[in-house]
């Protein structure tokens, strides 16, 4: 009997730039304080990619190279590279192409995927479909965001939240039931006005006016996004457990998007998970958008065991949200 092909995660890579932006640094830049940031978000410091001309591909490329090194493969063996990002190096061509060029992945086709903070989740499900179809053998999904390139460092409501980083995974075929088991993904464009970049696209191209009005920075209405995020992430994670006949006891790890510790706690509560089963690194990196989930996997790689059931969950701009169930392969 031919066994079903699933897409297993066979390697993880990550990259954070060395420069730190701490809460104490932000206190000198805007009217904020360490206590407010810690209690409202859980963030203590974030990383910032510095250097003229440095871009999201400079975060993604080392993360993918680390993954290749760990798996012992040449980048030329990669069939497809999906780069999840809201801060592409440029509007076109895709940052995926630039990463492939920088690492020598000359046999891969690549494209960018924009689902904001849910990007990595959407990317994993998309990449897994390429593997499950039998068409490709090595698919890389990399979340890479240089959020500092679109943050207004005079706006205290957003500048405390975001950081720069990349995380990547390799997907390969598996015939023993490991890998992506199920996903629930959702989009609702009616929520787009709560969290977005107003200008720079075809609707409102860059002009002196858009620059003067600071319309190329992140715009967020924090409270409504918070409310939708708590409900969206918790609902979908609970639904994923229910339809797979699982309870919190069956889950080894929740890997939540790291936007706000309070949103993460609400999701874990709803799933009946104790805090020790929740991957958390928001205090060190802040919200790195598409990179948060693979960066958690990278940070916790020594704590995951073969056969562990893991739930990835995210909520972000768009709105986009979802949850995925994974059986860990190595
Ligand atoms: O990853 C993509 C999805 N994004 C999210 O999931 C983010 C969701 N939203 C949030 O995480 C929270 O809404 C924030 C962390 C952004 C804000 O926390 P909040 O508890 O919703 O605060 P708030 O916006 O209700 O503001 C409360 C007060 C306000 O002052 P008044 O009006 O009560 O006097 C703000 O002006 O806190 C003030 N405030 C600050 N104070 C010190 C806002 N930002 C700051 C700050 N430092 N940085």
Short mmCIF file of C-alpha atoms and ligand atoms in Angstrom, two decimals:
data_model
loop_
_atom_site.label_atom_id
_atom_site.label_comp_id
_atom_site.label_asym_id
_atom_site.label_seq_id
_atom_site.Cartn_x
_atom_site.Cartn_y
_atom_site.Cartn_z
CA UNK A 1 0.00 0.00 0.00
CA UNK A 2 1.32 3.46 -0.90
CA UNK A 3 1.50 5.60 2.22
CA UNK A 4 0.27 9.18 2.14
CA UNK A 5 2.98 11.80 1.61
CA UNK A 6 3.12 14.48 4.28
CA UNK A 7 5.44 17.50 4.49
CA UNK A 8 7.78 17.21 7.47
CA UNK A 9 9.95 19.96 8.92
CA UNK A 10 13.48 18.53 8.66
CA UNK A 11 15.59 21.57 9.61
CA UNK A 12 15.23 25.02 11.17
CA UNK A 13 17.41 28.12 10.74
CA UNK A 14 17.27 31.60 12.19
CA UNK A 15 19.00 34.94 12.16
CA UNK A 16 18.77 37.99 14.41
CA UNK A 17 20.96 41.03 13.81
CA UNK A 18 23.38 41.89 16.65
CA UNK A 19 22.15 45.44 17.43
CA UNK A 20 19.63 45.70 20.28
CA UNK A 21 16.97 48.35 20.87
CA UNK A 22 15.98 48.14 24.53
CA UNK A 23 13.04 49.64 26.41
CA UNK A 24 15.56 51.98 28.06
CA UNK A 25 16.67 53.18 24.59
CA UNK A 26 13.03 53.82 23.62
CA UNK A 27 12.48 55.84 26.81
CA UNK A 28 14.98 58.33 25.38
CA UNK A 29 13.21 58.47 21.99
CA UNK A 30 9.48 58.73 22.85
CA UNK A 31 7.26 59.33 25.89
CA UNK A 32 7.15 55.76 27.19
CA UNK A 33 8.57 53.66 29.99
CA UNK A 34 9.89 50.17 30.57
CA UNK A 35 7.07 49.24 32.94
CA UNK A 36 4.31 50.18 30.46
CA UNK A 37 5.96 48.24 27.63
CA UNK A 38 6.62 45.13 29.74
CA UNK A 39 3.16 44.93 31.30
CA UNK A 40 1.17 45.80 28.14
CA UNK A 41 3.21 43.73 25.67
CA UNK A 42 5.84 41.54 27.38
CA UNK A 43 8.62 43.08 25.28
CA UNK A 44 11.99 43.99 26.81
CA UNK A 45 14.23 44.42 23.77
CA UNK A 46 14.26 43.92 19.99
CA UNK A 47 16.92 43.56 17.30
CA UNK A 48 17.52 46.15 14.57
CA UNK A 49 19.26 45.51 11.25
CA UNK A 50 21.69 48.38 10.74
CA UNK A 51 23.77 49.28 7.71
CA UNK A 52 23.18 51.19 4.50
CA UNK A 53 21.35 49.11 1.92
CA UNK A 54 20.68 46.19 4.27
CA UNK A 55 17.29 44.59 3.68
CA UNK A 56 15.02 41.68 4.59
CA UNK A 57 16.98 39.39 2.26
CA UNK A 58 20.05 40.02 4.47
CA UNK A 59 18.05 38.53 7.36
CA UNK A 60 16.57 35.68 5.33
CA UNK A 61 19.76 34.57 3.55
CA UNK A 62 21.76 33.62 6.69
CA UNK A 63 18.70 31.88 8.19
CA UNK A 64 18.34 29.68 5.08
CA UNK A 65 22.09 29.04 4.91
CA UNK A 66 22.07 27.85 8.52
CA UNK A 67 19.22 25.50 7.72
CA UNK A 68 21.12 24.05 4.72
CA UNK A 69 24.22 23.61 6.85
CA UNK A 70 22.30 21.77 9.57
CA UNK A 71 20.59 19.46 7.10
CA UNK A 72 23.85 18.96 5.20
CA UNK A 73 22.46 20.06 1.85
CA UNK A 74 23.73 22.42 -0.82
CA UNK A 75 21.43 25.39 -1.55
CA UNK A 76 21.37 24.10 -5.14
CA UNK A 77 19.20 21.21 -3.89
CA UNK A 78 16.35 23.56 -2.91
CA UNK A 79 13.40 23.22 -5.33
CA UNK A 80 11.30 26.14 -4.12
CA UNK A 81 11.77 29.04 -1.68
CA UNK A 82 8.78 30.93 -0.32
CA UNK A 83 9.63 34.20 1.42
CA UNK A 84 6.92 35.47 3.74
CA UNK A 85 7.36 39.19 4.31
CA UNK A 86 5.65 42.58 4.48
CA UNK A 87 8.97 44.38 4.12
CA UNK A 88 10.29 43.11 0.79
CA UNK A 89 13.66 44.48 -0.34
CA UNK A 90 11.71 46.25 -3.08
CA UNK A 91 8.18 46.01 -4.50
CA UNK A 92 9.51 43.75 -7.24
CA UNK A 93 11.24 41.45 -7.93
CA UNK A 94 10.42 39.15 -5.05
CA UNK A 95 12.72 38.99 -2.03
CA UNK A 96 12.65 35.20 -2.49
CA UNK A 97 14.58 35.68 -5.76
CA UNK A 98 17.13 37.89 -4.04
CA UNK A 99 17.64 35.39 -1.20
CA UNK A 100 18.09 32.56 -3.74
CA UNK A 101 20.68 34.66 -5.56
CA UNK A 102 22.56 35.53 -2.35
CA UNK A 103 22.78 31.90 -1.19
CA UNK A 104 23.35 30.27 -4.59
CA UNK A 105 20.01 28.43 -4.74
CA UNK A 106 20.24 28.45 -8.52
CA UNK A 107 17.80 25.58 -9.10
CA UNK A 108 14.96 26.96 -7.00
CA UNK A 109 11.94 28.95 -8.09
CA UNK A 110 10.83 31.47 -5.52
CA UNK A 111 8.08 33.89 -4.70
CA UNK A 112 6.97 36.18 -1.90
CA UNK A 113 3.87 35.63 0.17
CA UNK A 114 2.22 38.49 2.01
CA UNK A 115 -0.12 37.55 4.80
CA UNK A 116 1.43 39.94 7.35
CA UNK A 117 1.91 38.31 10.77
CA UNK A 118 0.23 35.11 9.54
CA UNK A 119 2.62 34.92 6.58
CA UNK A 120 4.71 32.05 7.88
CA UNK A 121 1.62 30.00 8.70
CA UNK A 122 0.20 30.55 5.21
CA UNK A 123 3.66 29.80 3.75
CA UNK A 124 3.97 26.47 5.56
CA UNK A 125 0.58 25.29 4.28
CA UNK A 126 1.42 26.45 0.74
CA UNK A 127 4.88 24.85 0.80
CA UNK A 128 3.45 21.63 2.25
CA UNK A 129 0.99 21.39 -0.64
CA UNK A 130 3.94 21.38 -3.09
CA UNK A 131 5.47 18.47 -1.16
CA UNK A 132 2.18 16.57 -0.69
CA UNK A 133 1.53 16.74 -4.45
CA UNK A 134 4.76 14.83 -5.02
CA UNK A 135 6.02 17.53 -7.35
CA UNK A 136 8.86 18.91 -5.18
CA UNK A 137 11.22 17.39 -2.60
CA UNK A 138 12.81 20.36 -0.83
CA UNK A 139 10.77 23.47 -0.11
CA UNK A 140 12.10 26.27 2.10
CA UNK A 141 9.70 28.62 3.88
CA UNK A 142 11.41 31.70 5.30
CA UNK A 143 9.78 34.49 7.30
CA UNK A 144 11.94 37.62 7.04
CA UNK A 145 11.01 41.12 8.08
CA UNK A 146 13.03 44.27 8.54
CA UNK A 147 10.20 45.95 10.43
CA UNK A 148 12.46 48.87 11.41
CA UNK A 149 12.22 50.01 7.77
CA UNK A 150 8.50 50.85 8.16
CA UNK A 151 8.37 51.88 11.84
CA UNK A 152 7.89 55.52 12.80
CA UNK A 153 10.27 56.00 15.73
CA UNK A 154 8.33 59.06 16.88
CA UNK A 155 5.08 57.06 17.31
CA UNK A 156 5.12 55.48 20.77
CA UNK A 157 2.09 53.30 20.04
CA UNK A 158 3.92 51.26 17.36
CA UNK A 159 7.68 51.80 17.71
CA UNK A 160 7.88 49.80 20.92
CA UNK A 161 6.39 46.71 19.30
CA UNK A 162 8.48 45.65 16.33
CA UNK A 163 11.90 44.17 15.62
CA UNK A 164 13.92 42.69 12.75
CA UNK A 165 14.62 38.96 12.27
CA UNK A 166 14.25 35.91 10.04
CA UNK A 167 13.44 32.27 10.61
CA UNK A 168 13.32 29.43 8.10
CA UNK A 169 12.26 25.80 7.82
CA UNK A 170 12.89 23.04 5.29
CA UNK A 171 9.95 20.88 4.23
CA UNK A 172 10.60 17.38 2.85
CA UNK A 173 8.36 14.41 2.03
CA UNK A 174 7.58 11.93 4.79
CA UNK A 175 5.68 8.65 4.62
CA UNK A 176 5.35 7.89 8.33
CA UNK A 177 2.77 10.47 9.26
CA UNK A 178 5.13 13.24 10.43
CA UNK A 179 4.82 16.87 9.42
CA UNK A 180 1.86 19.12 8.70
CA UNK A 181 -1.33 17.30 9.71
CA UNK A 182 -3.96 20.02 9.48
CA UNK A 183 -4.41 23.78 9.03
CA UNK A 184 -7.19 26.29 9.38
CA UNK A 185 -6.39 29.56 7.60
CA UNK A 186 -8.61 32.65 7.48
CA UNK A 187 -8.60 36.07 5.79
CA UNK A 188 -10.98 39.00 6.21
CA UNK A 189 -10.13 42.04 4.12
CA UNK A 190 -12.75 44.16 5.87
CA UNK A 191 -10.25 44.47 8.74
CA UNK A 192 -7.54 46.00 6.55
CA UNK A 193 -7.97 49.57 7.82
CA UNK A 194 -6.98 48.68 11.39
CA UNK A 195 -3.41 47.67 10.55
CA UNK A 196 -1.70 48.68 7.33
CA UNK A 197 0.74 50.82 5.42
CA UNK A 198 -1.29 53.55 3.81
CA UNK A 199 0.91 54.51 0.85
CA UNK A 200 3.44 53.08 -1.54
CA UNK A 201 1.10 50.69 -3.34
CA UNK A 202 -0.91 51.17 -6.53
CA UNK A 203 -3.82 52.77 -4.65
CA UNK A 204 -1.67 55.55 -3.23
CA UNK A 205 1.74 55.69 -4.89
CA UNK A 206 4.61 57.45 -3.15
CA UNK A 207 4.57 61.24 -3.43
CA UNK A 208 5.92 64.19 -1.46
CA UNK A 209 2.54 64.32 0.26
CA UNK A 210 2.58 60.66 1.34
CA UNK A 211 6.07 61.09 2.74
CA UNK A 212 5.18 64.32 4.55
CA UNK A 213 2.09 62.63 6.03
CA UNK A 214 4.19 59.65 7.21
CA UNK A 215 2.00 57.28 5.23
CA UNK A 216 4.82 54.82 4.53
CA UNK A 217 4.96 53.75 8.16
CA UNK A 218 2.88 51.12 9.97
CA UNK A 219 -0.54 52.42 10.96
CA UNK A 220 -2.27 50.43 13.70
CA UNK A 221 -5.37 50.87 15.83
CA UNK A 222 -4.09 48.74 18.67
CA UNK A 223 -7.27 48.10 20.65
CA UNK A 224 -9.50 46.72 17.88
CA UNK A 225 -6.61 44.62 16.55
CA UNK A 226 -6.05 43.30 20.07
CA UNK A 227 -9.71 42.29 20.42
CA UNK A 228 -9.85 40.57 17.02
CA UNK A 229 -6.50 38.87 17.68
CA UNK A 230 -7.51 37.41 21.05
CA UNK A 231 -10.72 36.00 19.62
CA UNK A 232 -9.32 34.95 16.22
CA UNK A 233 -6.24 33.13 17.46
CA UNK A 234 -8.00 31.42 20.36
CA UNK A 235 -11.07 30.36 18.31
CA UNK A 236 -9.09 28.86 15.48
CA UNK A 237 -6.66 27.03 17.79
CA UNK A 238 -9.55 25.54 19.77
CA UNK A 239 -11.31 24.52 16.52
CA UNK A 240 -8.13 22.84 15.26
CA UNK A 241 -7.88 20.74 18.44
CA UNK A 242 -11.56 19.85 18.36
CA UNK A 243 -11.67 18.68 14.77
CA UNK A 244 -8.59 16.49 15.36
CA UNK A 245 -10.10 15.02 18.55
CA UNK A 246 -7.30 16.46 20.66
CA UNK A 247 -7.19 18.32 23.96
CA UNK A 248 -4.51 20.55 25.45
CA UNK A 249 -3.03 17.47 27.14
CA UNK A 250 -2.10 16.00 23.75
CA UNK A 251 -0.17 19.10 22.69
CA UNK A 252 3.53 19.38 23.51
CA UNK A 253 3.98 22.98 22.34
CA UNK A 254 1.97 26.01 21.29
CA UNK A 255 4.05 28.21 18.98
CA UNK A 256 2.12 31.49 18.91
CA UNK A 257 2.83 34.61 16.86
CA UNK A 258 4.65 36.96 19.23
CA UNK A 259 2.65 40.21 19.05
CA UNK A 260 1.57 40.62 22.64
CA UNK A 261 2.04 38.33 25.64
CA UNK A 262 -1.55 38.97 26.71
CA UNK A 263 -2.85 37.61 23.36
CA UNK A 264 -0.58 34.56 23.76
CA UNK A 265 -1.81 33.90 27.31
CA UNK A 266 -5.46 34.12 26.21
CA UNK A 267 -4.86 31.57 23.42
CA UNK A 268 -3.03 29.16 25.73
CA UNK A 269 -5.84 29.44 28.33
CA UNK A 270 -8.50 28.69 25.76
CA UNK A 271 -6.57 25.57 24.64
CA UNK A 272 -6.11 24.41 28.24
CA UNK A 273 -2.32 24.65 28.02
CA UNK A 274 -0.02 25.39 30.94
CA UNK A 275 2.54 28.21 30.40
CA UNK A 276 5.44 25.74 30.24
CA UNK A 277 4.05 24.42 26.94
CA UNK A 278 4.06 27.84 25.27
CA UNK A 279 7.07 29.01 23.26
CA UNK A 280 7.86 32.58 24.16
CA UNK A 281 10.63 34.91 23.02
CA UNK A 282 8.72 38.18 22.59
CA UNK A 283 10.75 39.66 25.48
CA UNK A 284 13.95 39.30 23.43
CA UNK A 285 12.85 40.09 19.88
CA UNK A 286 9.47 41.88 19.98
CA UNK A 287 7.09 41.39 17.07
CA UNK A 288 9.11 40.35 14.03
CA UNK A 289 5.96 39.75 11.91
CA UNK A 290 6.50 36.76 9.57
CA UNK A 291 9.60 35.65 11.49
CA UNK A 292 8.11 35.13 14.96
CA UNK A 293 6.99 31.50 14.61
CA UNK A 294 10.10 30.03 12.91
CA UNK A 295 12.24 32.08 15.30
CA UNK A 296 10.51 30.37 18.23
CA UNK A 297 11.14 26.95 16.65
CA UNK A 298 14.79 27.99 16.21
CA UNK A 299 15.09 29.16 19.83
CA UNK A 300 13.42 26.06 21.26
CA UNK A 301 14.94 23.51 18.88
CA UNK A 302 16.58 21.55 21.69
CA UNK A 303 13.31 21.28 23.62
CA UNK A 304 11.25 19.64 20.85
CA UNK A 305 11.17 15.84 20.59
CA UNK A 306 10.37 13.56 17.70
CA UNK A 307 6.63 12.84 17.68
CA UNK A 308 5.68 16.00 19.59
CA UNK A 309 2.36 17.49 18.50
CA UNK A 310 2.78 21.22 17.98
CA UNK A 311 0.23 23.94 17.22
CA UNK A 312 1.37 27.04 15.33
CA UNK A 313 -1.05 29.98 15.64
CA UNK A 314 -1.06 33.54 14.34
CA UNK A 315 -3.15 36.66 13.83
CA UNK A 316 -2.16 39.68 11.77
CA UNK A 317 -2.90 42.51 9.41
CA UNK A 318 -5.40 41.91 6.64
CA UNK A 319 -6.93 40.52 8.78
CA UNK A 320 -5.29 37.13 8.43
CA UNK A 321 -5.20 34.37 11.01
CA UNK A 322 -5.00 30.65 11.48
CA UNK A 323 -3.53 27.62 13.20
CA UNK A 324 -1.61 24.54 12.04
CA UNK A 325 -1.05 21.14 13.64
CA UNK A 326 2.38 19.57 13.17
CA UNK A 327 3.91 16.26 14.25
CA UNK A 328 7.62 16.90 14.79
CA UNK A 329 9.90 14.71 12.69
CA UNK A 330 13.38 14.91 14.22
O1 LIG B 1 1.11 41.42 15.02
C1 LIG B 1 0.05 41.94 14.31
C2 LIG B 1 -1.16 42.10 15.14
N1 LIG B 1 -1.00 43.15 16.12
C3 LIG B 1 -1.35 42.93 17.36
O2 LIG B 1 -1.72 41.84 17.71
C4 LIG B 1 -1.30 44.11 18.33
C5 LIG B 1 -2.60 44.15 19.09
N2 LIG B 1 -2.67 45.30 19.99
C6 LIG B 1 -1.92 45.38 21.12
O3 LIG B 1 -1.09 44.54 21.37
C7 LIG B 1 -2.20 46.50 22.08
O4 LIG B 1 -3.37 47.15 21.69
C8 LIG B 1 -1.03 47.54 22.17
C9 LIG B 1 0.15 46.93 22.88
C10 LIG B 1 -0.65 48.04 20.81
C11 LIG B 1 -1.49 48.74 23.03
O5 LIG B 1 -1.90 48.28 24.33
P1 LIG B 1 -3.30 48.70 24.91
O6 LIG B 1 -3.41 48.08 26.24
O7 LIG B 1 -4.38 48.35 23.91
O8 LIG B 1 -3.14 50.24 25.08
P2 LIG B 1 -4.06 51.41 24.50
O9 LIG B 1 -3.83 51.58 23.05
O10 LIG B 1 -5.45 51.20 24.98
O11 LIG B 1 -3.46 52.65 25.25
C12 LIG B 1 -3.62 52.83 26.67
C13 LIG B 1 -2.92 54.10 27.09
C14 LIG B 1 -3.27 55.29 26.22
O12 LIG B 1 -3.29 56.44 27.05
P3 LIG B 1 -4.66 57.07 27.60
O13 LIG B 1 -5.47 57.41 26.37
O14 LIG B 1 -5.29 55.97 28.39
O15 LIG B 1 -4.23 58.22 28.38
C15 LIG B 1 -2.13 55.40 25.27
O16 LIG B 1 -1.94 56.71 24.78
O17 LIG B 1 -1.50 53.94 26.95
C16 LIG B 1 -0.97 55.00 26.15
N3 LIG B 1 0.17 54.49 25.41
C17 LIG B 1 1.41 54.44 25.93
N4 LIG B 1 1.91 54.81 27.11
C18 LIG B 1 3.23 54.63 27.33
C19 LIG B 1 0.19 53.96 24.16
N5 LIG B 1 1.44 53.59 23.85
C20 LIG B 1 2.21 53.88 24.92
C21 LIG B 1 3.58 53.70 25.20
N6 LIG B 1 4.05 54.11 26.42
N7 LIG B 1 4.43 53.16 24.31
#
